[in-house]
Short mmCIF file of C-alpha atoms and ligand atoms in Angstrom, two decimals:
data_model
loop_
_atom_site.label_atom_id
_atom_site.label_comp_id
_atom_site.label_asym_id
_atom_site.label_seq_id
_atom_site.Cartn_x
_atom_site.Cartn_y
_atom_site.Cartn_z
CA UNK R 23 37.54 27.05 -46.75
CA UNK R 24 33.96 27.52 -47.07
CA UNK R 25 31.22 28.53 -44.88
CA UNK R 26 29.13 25.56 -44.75
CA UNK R 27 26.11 26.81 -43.01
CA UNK R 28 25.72 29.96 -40.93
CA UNK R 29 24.08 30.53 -37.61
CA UNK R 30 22.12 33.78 -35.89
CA UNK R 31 20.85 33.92 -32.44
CA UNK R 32 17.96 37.19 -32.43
CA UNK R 33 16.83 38.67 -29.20
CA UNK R 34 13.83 40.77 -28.56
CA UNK R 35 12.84 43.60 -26.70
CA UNK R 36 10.36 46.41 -26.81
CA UNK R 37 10.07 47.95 -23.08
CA UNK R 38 13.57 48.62 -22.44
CA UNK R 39 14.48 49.21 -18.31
CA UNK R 40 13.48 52.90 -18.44
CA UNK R 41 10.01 51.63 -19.59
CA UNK R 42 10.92 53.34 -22.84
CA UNK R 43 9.15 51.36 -26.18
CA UNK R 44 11.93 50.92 -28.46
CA UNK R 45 10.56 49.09 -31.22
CA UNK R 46 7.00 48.63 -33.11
CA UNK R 47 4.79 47.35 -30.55
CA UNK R 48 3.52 43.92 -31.06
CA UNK R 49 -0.65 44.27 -31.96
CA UNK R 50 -1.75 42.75 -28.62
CA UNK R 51 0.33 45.50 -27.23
CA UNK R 52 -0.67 48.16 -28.94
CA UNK R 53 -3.88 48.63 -26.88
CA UNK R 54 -2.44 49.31 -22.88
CA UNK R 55 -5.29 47.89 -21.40
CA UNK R 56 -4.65 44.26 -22.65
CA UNK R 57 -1.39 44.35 -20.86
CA UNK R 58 -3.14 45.11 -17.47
CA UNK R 59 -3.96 41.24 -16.82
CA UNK R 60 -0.01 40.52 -17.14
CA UNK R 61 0.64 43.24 -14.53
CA UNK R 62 -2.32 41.63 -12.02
CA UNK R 63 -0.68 38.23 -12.90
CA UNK R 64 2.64 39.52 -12.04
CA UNK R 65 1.24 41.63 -8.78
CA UNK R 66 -0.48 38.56 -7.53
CA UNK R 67 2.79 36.22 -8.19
CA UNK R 68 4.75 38.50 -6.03
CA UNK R 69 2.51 39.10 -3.11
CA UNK R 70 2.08 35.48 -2.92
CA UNK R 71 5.64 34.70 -2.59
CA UNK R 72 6.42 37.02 -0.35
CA UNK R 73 3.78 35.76 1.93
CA UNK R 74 4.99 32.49 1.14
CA UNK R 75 8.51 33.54 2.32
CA UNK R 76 7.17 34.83 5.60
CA UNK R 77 5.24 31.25 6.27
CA UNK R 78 8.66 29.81 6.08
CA UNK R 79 10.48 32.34 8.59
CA UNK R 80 7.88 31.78 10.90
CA UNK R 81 8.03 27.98 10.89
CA UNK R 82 4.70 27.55 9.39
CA UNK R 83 5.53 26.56 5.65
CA UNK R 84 8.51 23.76 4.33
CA UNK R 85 11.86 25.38 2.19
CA UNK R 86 10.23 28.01 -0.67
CA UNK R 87 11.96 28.76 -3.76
CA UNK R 88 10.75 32.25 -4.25
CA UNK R 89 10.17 33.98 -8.13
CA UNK R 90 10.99 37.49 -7.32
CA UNK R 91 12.54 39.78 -10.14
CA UNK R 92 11.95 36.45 -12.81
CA UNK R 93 7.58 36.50 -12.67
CA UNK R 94 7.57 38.11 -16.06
CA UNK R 95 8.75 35.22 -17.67
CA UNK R 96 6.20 32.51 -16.10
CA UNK R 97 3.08 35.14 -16.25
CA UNK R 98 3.78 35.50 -20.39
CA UNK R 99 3.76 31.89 -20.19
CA UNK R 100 0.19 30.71 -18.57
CA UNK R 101 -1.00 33.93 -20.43
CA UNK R 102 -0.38 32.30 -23.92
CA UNK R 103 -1.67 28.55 -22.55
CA UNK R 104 -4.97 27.45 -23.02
CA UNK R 105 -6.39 24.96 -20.49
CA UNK R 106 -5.89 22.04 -22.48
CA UNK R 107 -1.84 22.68 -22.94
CA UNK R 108 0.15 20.82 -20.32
CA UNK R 109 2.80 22.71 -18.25
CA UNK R 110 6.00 20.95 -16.94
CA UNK R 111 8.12 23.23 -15.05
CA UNK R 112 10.60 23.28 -12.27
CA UNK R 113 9.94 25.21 -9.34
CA UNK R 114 9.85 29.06 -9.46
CA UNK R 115 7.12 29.53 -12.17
CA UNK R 116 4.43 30.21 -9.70
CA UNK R 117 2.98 32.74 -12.56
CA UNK R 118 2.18 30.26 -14.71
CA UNK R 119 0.32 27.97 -12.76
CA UNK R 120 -1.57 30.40 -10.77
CA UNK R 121 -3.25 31.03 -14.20
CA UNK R 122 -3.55 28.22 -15.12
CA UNK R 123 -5.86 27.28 -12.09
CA UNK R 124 -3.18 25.90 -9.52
CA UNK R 125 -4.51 27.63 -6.60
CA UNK R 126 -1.75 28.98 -3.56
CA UNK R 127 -3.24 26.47 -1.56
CA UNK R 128 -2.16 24.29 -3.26
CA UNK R 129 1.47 25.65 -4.03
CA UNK R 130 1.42 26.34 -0.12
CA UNK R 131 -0.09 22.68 0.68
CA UNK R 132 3.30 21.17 -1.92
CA UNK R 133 5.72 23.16 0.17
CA UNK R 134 4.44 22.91 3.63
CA UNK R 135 4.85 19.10 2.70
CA UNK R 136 1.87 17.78 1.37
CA UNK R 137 1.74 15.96 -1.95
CA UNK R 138 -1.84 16.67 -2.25
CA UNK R 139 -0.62 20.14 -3.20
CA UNK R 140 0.74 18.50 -6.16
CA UNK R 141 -2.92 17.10 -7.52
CA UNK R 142 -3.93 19.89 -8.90
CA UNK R 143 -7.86 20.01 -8.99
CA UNK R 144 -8.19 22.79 -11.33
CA UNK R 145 -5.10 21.75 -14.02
CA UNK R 146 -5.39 17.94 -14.20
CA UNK R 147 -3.40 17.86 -17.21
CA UNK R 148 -0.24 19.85 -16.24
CA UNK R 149 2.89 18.07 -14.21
CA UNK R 150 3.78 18.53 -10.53
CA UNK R 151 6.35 20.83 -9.97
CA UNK R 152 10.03 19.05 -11.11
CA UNK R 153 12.42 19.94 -8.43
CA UNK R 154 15.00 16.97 -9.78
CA UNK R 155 16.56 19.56 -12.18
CA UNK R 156 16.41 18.97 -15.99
CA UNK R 157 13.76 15.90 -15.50
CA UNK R 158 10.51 17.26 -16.63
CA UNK R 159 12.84 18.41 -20.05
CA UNK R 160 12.39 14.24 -21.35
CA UNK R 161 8.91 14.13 -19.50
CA UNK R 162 8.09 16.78 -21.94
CA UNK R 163 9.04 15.03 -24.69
CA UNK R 164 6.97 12.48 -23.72
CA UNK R 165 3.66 14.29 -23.61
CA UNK R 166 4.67 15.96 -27.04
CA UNK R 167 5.00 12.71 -28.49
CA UNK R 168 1.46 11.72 -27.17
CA UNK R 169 0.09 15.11 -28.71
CA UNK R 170 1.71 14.26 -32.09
CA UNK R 171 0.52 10.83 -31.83
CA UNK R 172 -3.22 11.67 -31.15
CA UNK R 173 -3.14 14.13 -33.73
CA UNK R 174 -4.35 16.78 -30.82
CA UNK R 175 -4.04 20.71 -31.48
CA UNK R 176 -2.40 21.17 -28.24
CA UNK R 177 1.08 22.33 -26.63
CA UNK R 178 3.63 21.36 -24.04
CA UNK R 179 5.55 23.95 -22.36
CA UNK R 180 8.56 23.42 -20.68
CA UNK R 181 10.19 25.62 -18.35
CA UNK R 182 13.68 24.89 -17.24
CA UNK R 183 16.94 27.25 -15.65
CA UNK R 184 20.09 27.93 -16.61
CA UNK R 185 21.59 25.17 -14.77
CA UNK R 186 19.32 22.83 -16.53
CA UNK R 187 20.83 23.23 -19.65
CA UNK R 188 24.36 21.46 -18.76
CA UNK R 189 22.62 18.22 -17.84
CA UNK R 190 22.33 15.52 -20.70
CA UNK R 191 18.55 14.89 -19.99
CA UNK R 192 18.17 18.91 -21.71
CA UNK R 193 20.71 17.71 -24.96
CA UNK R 194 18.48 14.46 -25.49
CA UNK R 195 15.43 15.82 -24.43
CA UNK R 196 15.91 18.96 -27.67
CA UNK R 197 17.40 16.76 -29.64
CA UNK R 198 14.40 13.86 -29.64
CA UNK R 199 11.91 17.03 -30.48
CA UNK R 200 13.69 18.36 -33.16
CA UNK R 201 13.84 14.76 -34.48
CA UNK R 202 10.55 14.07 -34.16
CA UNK R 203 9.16 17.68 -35.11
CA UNK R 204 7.16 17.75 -31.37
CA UNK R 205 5.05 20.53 -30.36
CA UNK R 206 7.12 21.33 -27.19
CA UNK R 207 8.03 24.67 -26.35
CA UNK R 208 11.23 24.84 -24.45
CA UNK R 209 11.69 28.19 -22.25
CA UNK R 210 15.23 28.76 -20.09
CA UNK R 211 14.82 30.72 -17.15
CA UNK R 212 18.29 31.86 -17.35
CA UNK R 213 18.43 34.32 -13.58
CA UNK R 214 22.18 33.96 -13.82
CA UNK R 215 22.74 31.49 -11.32
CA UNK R 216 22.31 27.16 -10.42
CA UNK R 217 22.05 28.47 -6.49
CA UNK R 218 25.34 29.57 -6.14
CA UNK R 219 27.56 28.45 -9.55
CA UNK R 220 27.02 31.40 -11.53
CA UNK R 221 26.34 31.27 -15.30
CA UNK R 222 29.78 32.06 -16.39
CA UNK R 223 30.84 28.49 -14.07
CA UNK R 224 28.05 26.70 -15.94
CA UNK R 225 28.85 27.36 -19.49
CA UNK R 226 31.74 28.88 -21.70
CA UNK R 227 28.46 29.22 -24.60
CA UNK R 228 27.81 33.04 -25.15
CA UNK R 229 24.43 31.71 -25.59
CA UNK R 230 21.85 29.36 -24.03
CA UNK R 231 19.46 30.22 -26.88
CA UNK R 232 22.28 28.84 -29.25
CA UNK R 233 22.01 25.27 -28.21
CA UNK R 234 18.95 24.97 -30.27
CA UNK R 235 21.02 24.88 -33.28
CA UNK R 236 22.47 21.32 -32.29
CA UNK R 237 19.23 20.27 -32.48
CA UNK R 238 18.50 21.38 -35.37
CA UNK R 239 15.52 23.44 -33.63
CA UNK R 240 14.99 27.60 -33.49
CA UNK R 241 16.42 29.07 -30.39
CA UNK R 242 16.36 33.11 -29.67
CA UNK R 243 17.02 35.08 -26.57
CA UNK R 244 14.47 37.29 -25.19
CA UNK R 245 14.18 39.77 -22.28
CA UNK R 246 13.46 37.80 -19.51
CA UNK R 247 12.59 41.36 -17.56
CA UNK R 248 10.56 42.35 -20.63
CA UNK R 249 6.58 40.90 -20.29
CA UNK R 250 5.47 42.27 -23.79
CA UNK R 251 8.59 40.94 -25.32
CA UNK R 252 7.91 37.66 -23.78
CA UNK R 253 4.10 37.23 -24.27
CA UNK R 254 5.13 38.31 -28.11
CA UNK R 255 7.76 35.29 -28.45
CA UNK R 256 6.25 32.35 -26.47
CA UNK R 257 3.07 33.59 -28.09
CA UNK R 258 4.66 32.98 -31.51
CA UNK R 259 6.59 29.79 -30.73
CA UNK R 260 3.48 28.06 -28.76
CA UNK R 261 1.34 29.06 -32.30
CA UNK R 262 3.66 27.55 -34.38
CA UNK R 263 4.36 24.59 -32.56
CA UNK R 264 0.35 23.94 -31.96
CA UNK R 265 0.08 24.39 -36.29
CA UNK R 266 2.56 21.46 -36.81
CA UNK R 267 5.49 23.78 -37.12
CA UNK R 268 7.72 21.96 -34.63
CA UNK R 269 9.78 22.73 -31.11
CA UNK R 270 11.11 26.07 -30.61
CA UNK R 271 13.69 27.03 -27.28
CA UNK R 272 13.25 30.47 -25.98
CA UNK R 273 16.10 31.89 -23.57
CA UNK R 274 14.77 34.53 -21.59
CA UNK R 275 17.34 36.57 -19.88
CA UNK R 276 16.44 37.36 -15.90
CA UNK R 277 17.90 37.80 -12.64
CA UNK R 278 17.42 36.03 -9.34
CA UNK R 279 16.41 39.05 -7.25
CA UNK R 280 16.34 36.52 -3.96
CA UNK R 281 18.07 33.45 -2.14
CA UNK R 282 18.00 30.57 -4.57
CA UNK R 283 15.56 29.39 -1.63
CA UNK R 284 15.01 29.96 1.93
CA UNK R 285 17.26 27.45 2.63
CA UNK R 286 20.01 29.31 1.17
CA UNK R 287 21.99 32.73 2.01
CA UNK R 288 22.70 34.38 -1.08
CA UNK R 289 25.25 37.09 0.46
CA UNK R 290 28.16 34.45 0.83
CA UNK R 291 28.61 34.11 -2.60
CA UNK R 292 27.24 37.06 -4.60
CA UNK R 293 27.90 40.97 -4.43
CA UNK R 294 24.63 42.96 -2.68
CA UNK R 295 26.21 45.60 -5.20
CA UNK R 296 25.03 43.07 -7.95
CA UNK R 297 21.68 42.38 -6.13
CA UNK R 298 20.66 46.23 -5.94
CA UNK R 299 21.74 47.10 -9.90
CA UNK R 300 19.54 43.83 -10.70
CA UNK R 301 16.52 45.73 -8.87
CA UNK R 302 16.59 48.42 -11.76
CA UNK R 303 15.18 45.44 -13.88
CA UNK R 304 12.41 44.89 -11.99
CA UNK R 305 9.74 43.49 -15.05
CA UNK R 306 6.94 44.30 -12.50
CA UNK R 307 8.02 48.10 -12.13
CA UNK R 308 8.75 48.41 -15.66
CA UNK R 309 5.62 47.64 -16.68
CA UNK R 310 3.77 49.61 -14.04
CA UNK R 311 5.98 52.62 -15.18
CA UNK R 312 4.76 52.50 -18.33
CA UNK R 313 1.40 51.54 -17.40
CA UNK R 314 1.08 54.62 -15.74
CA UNK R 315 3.06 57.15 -18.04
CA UNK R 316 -0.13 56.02 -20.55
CA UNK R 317 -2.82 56.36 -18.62
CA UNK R 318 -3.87 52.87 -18.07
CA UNK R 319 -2.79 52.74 -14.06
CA UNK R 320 -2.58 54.93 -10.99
CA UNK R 321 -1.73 54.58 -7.40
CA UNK R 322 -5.61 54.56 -6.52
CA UNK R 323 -5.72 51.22 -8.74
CA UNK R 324 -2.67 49.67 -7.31
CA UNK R 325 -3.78 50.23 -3.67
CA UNK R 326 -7.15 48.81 -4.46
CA UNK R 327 -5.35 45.92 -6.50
CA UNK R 328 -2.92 45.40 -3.34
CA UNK R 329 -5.91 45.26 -1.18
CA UNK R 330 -8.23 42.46 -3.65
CA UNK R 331 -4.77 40.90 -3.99
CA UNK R 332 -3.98 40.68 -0.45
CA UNK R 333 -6.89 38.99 1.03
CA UNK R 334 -6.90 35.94 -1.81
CA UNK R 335 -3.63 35.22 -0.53
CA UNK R 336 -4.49 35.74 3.29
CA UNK R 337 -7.33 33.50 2.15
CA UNK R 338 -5.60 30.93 0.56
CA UNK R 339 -3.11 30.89 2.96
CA UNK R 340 -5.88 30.43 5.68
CA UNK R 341 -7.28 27.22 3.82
CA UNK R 342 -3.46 26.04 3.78
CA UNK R 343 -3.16 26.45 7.34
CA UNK R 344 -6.46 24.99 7.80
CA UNK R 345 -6.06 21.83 5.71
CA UNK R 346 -5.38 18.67 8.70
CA UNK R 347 -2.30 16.81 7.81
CA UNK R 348 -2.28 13.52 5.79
CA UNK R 349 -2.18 9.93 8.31
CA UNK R 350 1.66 8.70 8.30
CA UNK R 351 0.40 5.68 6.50
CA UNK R 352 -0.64 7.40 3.62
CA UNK R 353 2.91 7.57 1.89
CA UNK R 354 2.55 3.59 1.44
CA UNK R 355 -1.13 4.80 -0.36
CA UNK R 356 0.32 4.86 -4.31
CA UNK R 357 2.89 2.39 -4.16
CA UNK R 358 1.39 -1.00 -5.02
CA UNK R 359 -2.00 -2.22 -5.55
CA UNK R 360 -1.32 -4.63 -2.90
CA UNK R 361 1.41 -4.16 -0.76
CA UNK R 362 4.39 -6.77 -0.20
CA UNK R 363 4.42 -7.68 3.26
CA UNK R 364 7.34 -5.96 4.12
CA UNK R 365 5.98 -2.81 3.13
CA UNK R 366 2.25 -3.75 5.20
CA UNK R 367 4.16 -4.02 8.05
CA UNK R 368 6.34 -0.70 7.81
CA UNK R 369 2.27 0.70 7.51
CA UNK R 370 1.14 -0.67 10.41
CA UNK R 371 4.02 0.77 12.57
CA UNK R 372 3.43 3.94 10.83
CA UNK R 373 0.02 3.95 12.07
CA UNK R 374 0.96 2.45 15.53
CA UNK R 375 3.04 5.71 15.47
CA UNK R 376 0.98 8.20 14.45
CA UNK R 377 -1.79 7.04 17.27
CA UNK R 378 1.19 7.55 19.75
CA UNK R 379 1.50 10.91 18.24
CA UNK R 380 -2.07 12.40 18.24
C1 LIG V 24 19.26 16.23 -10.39
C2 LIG V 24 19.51 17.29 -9.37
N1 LIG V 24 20.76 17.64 -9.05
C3 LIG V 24 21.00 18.59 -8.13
C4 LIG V 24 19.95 19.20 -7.50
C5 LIG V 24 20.20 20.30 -6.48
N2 LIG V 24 19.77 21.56 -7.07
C6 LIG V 24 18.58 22.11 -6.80
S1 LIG V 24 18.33 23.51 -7.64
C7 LIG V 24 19.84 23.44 -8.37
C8 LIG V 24 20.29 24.53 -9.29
C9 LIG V 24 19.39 24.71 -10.47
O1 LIG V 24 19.74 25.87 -11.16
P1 LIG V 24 18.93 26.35 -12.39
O2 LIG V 24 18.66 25.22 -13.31
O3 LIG V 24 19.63 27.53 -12.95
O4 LIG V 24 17.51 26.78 -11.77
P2 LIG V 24 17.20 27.96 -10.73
O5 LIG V 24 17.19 27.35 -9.36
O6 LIG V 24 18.21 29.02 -10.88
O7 LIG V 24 15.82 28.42 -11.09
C10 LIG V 24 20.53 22.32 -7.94
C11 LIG V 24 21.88 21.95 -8.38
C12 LIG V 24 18.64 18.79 -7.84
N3 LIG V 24 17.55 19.35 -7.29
N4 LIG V 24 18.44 17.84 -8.79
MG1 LIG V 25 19.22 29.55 -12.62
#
């Protein structure tokens, strides 16, 4: 029998999890200082969510899906954007957006339950946040097809999870870019679990990375925990795909650190003995380990960064707080240019309502 065609999946690292370099540092890299905006991207992500998580506990923000442990993977992301790429992403890849110009109020306005949250003034051209799972994977296709169309030098990325990648809308969705040679970027979040099916219940593939070849498309693994390694990859495959070189899919290999949201209790289904080895992956700590076996960072700088970064967020969150709610009536706002009758009267009573209310 022979070998028709043969198949590799690669996967890169260079800051292993003892912050040790173990390969030939990418050029960007190779100066320490350009890696302190990933840290401060990373830094910021965190202290947001975990403010974010503390709105919810005290009753003062909707259900959060929280980033902890996976922020490497969105902060490489809006690091190799520019503004006039469009984002689609699902829901943890706060990192991303937050460079991109989304501010927390606005994440903060989404999830308190406000979809003015979701009209982002300072990134009109990226996609609210896709909490359907695996839908903004077509809708990506989509604005890649526009791109191509309008002959524009610009880039979709689309992040997506591990669960994501069983649905059929991810099979079409890579297998229309490939087709069409798109410039869409596909990125997996793979954290090991869909909230509580773990990745072992989701697929029998030893790779996610490997569904690429289907499509006929690149795929490669990456570590997820590993911000040089990711800036270096996304970097490459965003390039590429922006120079008419065609869709690329990037798994990047993480771990959930928290509940899948607040809504959830990760301790009925998963080992805390799993949890706390996951910890010594920690892509924030990694890099501020080697940040600060260099040179390039020392407690004085992370206490003064702790302190900038803490009052943006108290600030933001402030403006969040601040912000009076939307009338009842104005979820009827966006529907139709003139509403049916049934659906004027349903307004009225909504207002009727929220008069009784005030
Ligand atoms: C179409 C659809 N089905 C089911 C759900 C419920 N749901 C929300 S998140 C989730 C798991 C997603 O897992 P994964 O893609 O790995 O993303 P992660 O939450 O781990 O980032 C499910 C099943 C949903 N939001 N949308
Ligand atoms: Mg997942």
């Amino acid at each position: 029998m022979a070998t028709v065609v043969h198949f590799e999946v690669h996967y890169t690292q260079y800051l292993n999890e003892k912050a040790e370099i173990i390969d030939s540092l990418p050029p960007f890299a190779e100066d320490p200082k350009n890696l302190l905006p990933l840290y401060r991207a990373m830094t910021l992500t965190r202290l947001f969510d975990k403010k974010a998580v503390s709105l919810q506990r005290t009753g003062q923000l909707g259900t959060y899906a929280s980033s902890l442990g996976q922020e490497a993977i969105s902060v490489a992301i809006g690091h190799v954007m520019v503004p006039e790429d469009t984002l689609l992403t699902s829901y943890r890849e706060y990192g991303a957006q937050l460079q991109r110009g989304v501010t927390m109020t606005e994440l903060l306005l989404y999830w308190g339950g406000d979809e003015r949250g979701m009209a982002y003034q300072g990134s009109r051209q990226d996609f609210p946040i896709s909490v359907p799972v695996a839908s903004q994977i077509p809708h990506a296709v989509g604005v890649g097809y526009a791109i191509k169309l309008r002959r524009e030098p610009r880039v979709a990325v689309c992040v997506l999870g591990d669960g994501a990648t069983s649905k059929g809308d991810f099979y079409e969705a890579i297998n229309a870019a490939g087709v069409w040679n798109l410039p869409v970027v596909f990125v997996i979040n793979n954290n090991c679990w869909a909230i509580s099916v773990p990745l072992e219940g989701q697929t029998h593939a030893q790779t996610l990375a490997q569904k690429a070849i289907a499509a006929g498309i690149p795929g490669e693994q990456v570590d997820g925990n590993d911000v040089i390694a990711l800036r270096d990859r996304i970097d490459n495959a965003v390039e590429k795909a922006r120079h008419g070189e065609g869709p690329c899919l990037i798994e990047a290999l993480t771990y959930r650190l928290c509940d899948h949201t607040t809504a959830d209790d990760a301790s009925r289904y998963r080992e805390q003995a799993e949890v706390e080895t996951r910890w010594g992956f920690d892509p924030r700590q990694r890099l501020r380990t080697y940040l600060t076996q260099v040179g390039a960072w020392d407690e004085t700088q992370e206490q003064a960064l702790q302190t900038e970064f803490s009052q943006q967020v108290e600030e933001a969150v402030q403006k969040y707080l601040d912000t009076p709610p939307q009338a009842p009536e104005s979820m009827f706002d966006y529907l139709y240019e003139t509403l049916p009758t049934t659906l004027s009267g349903q307004r009225q009573a909504a207002i009727a309502r929220g008069k009784a209310h005030a």
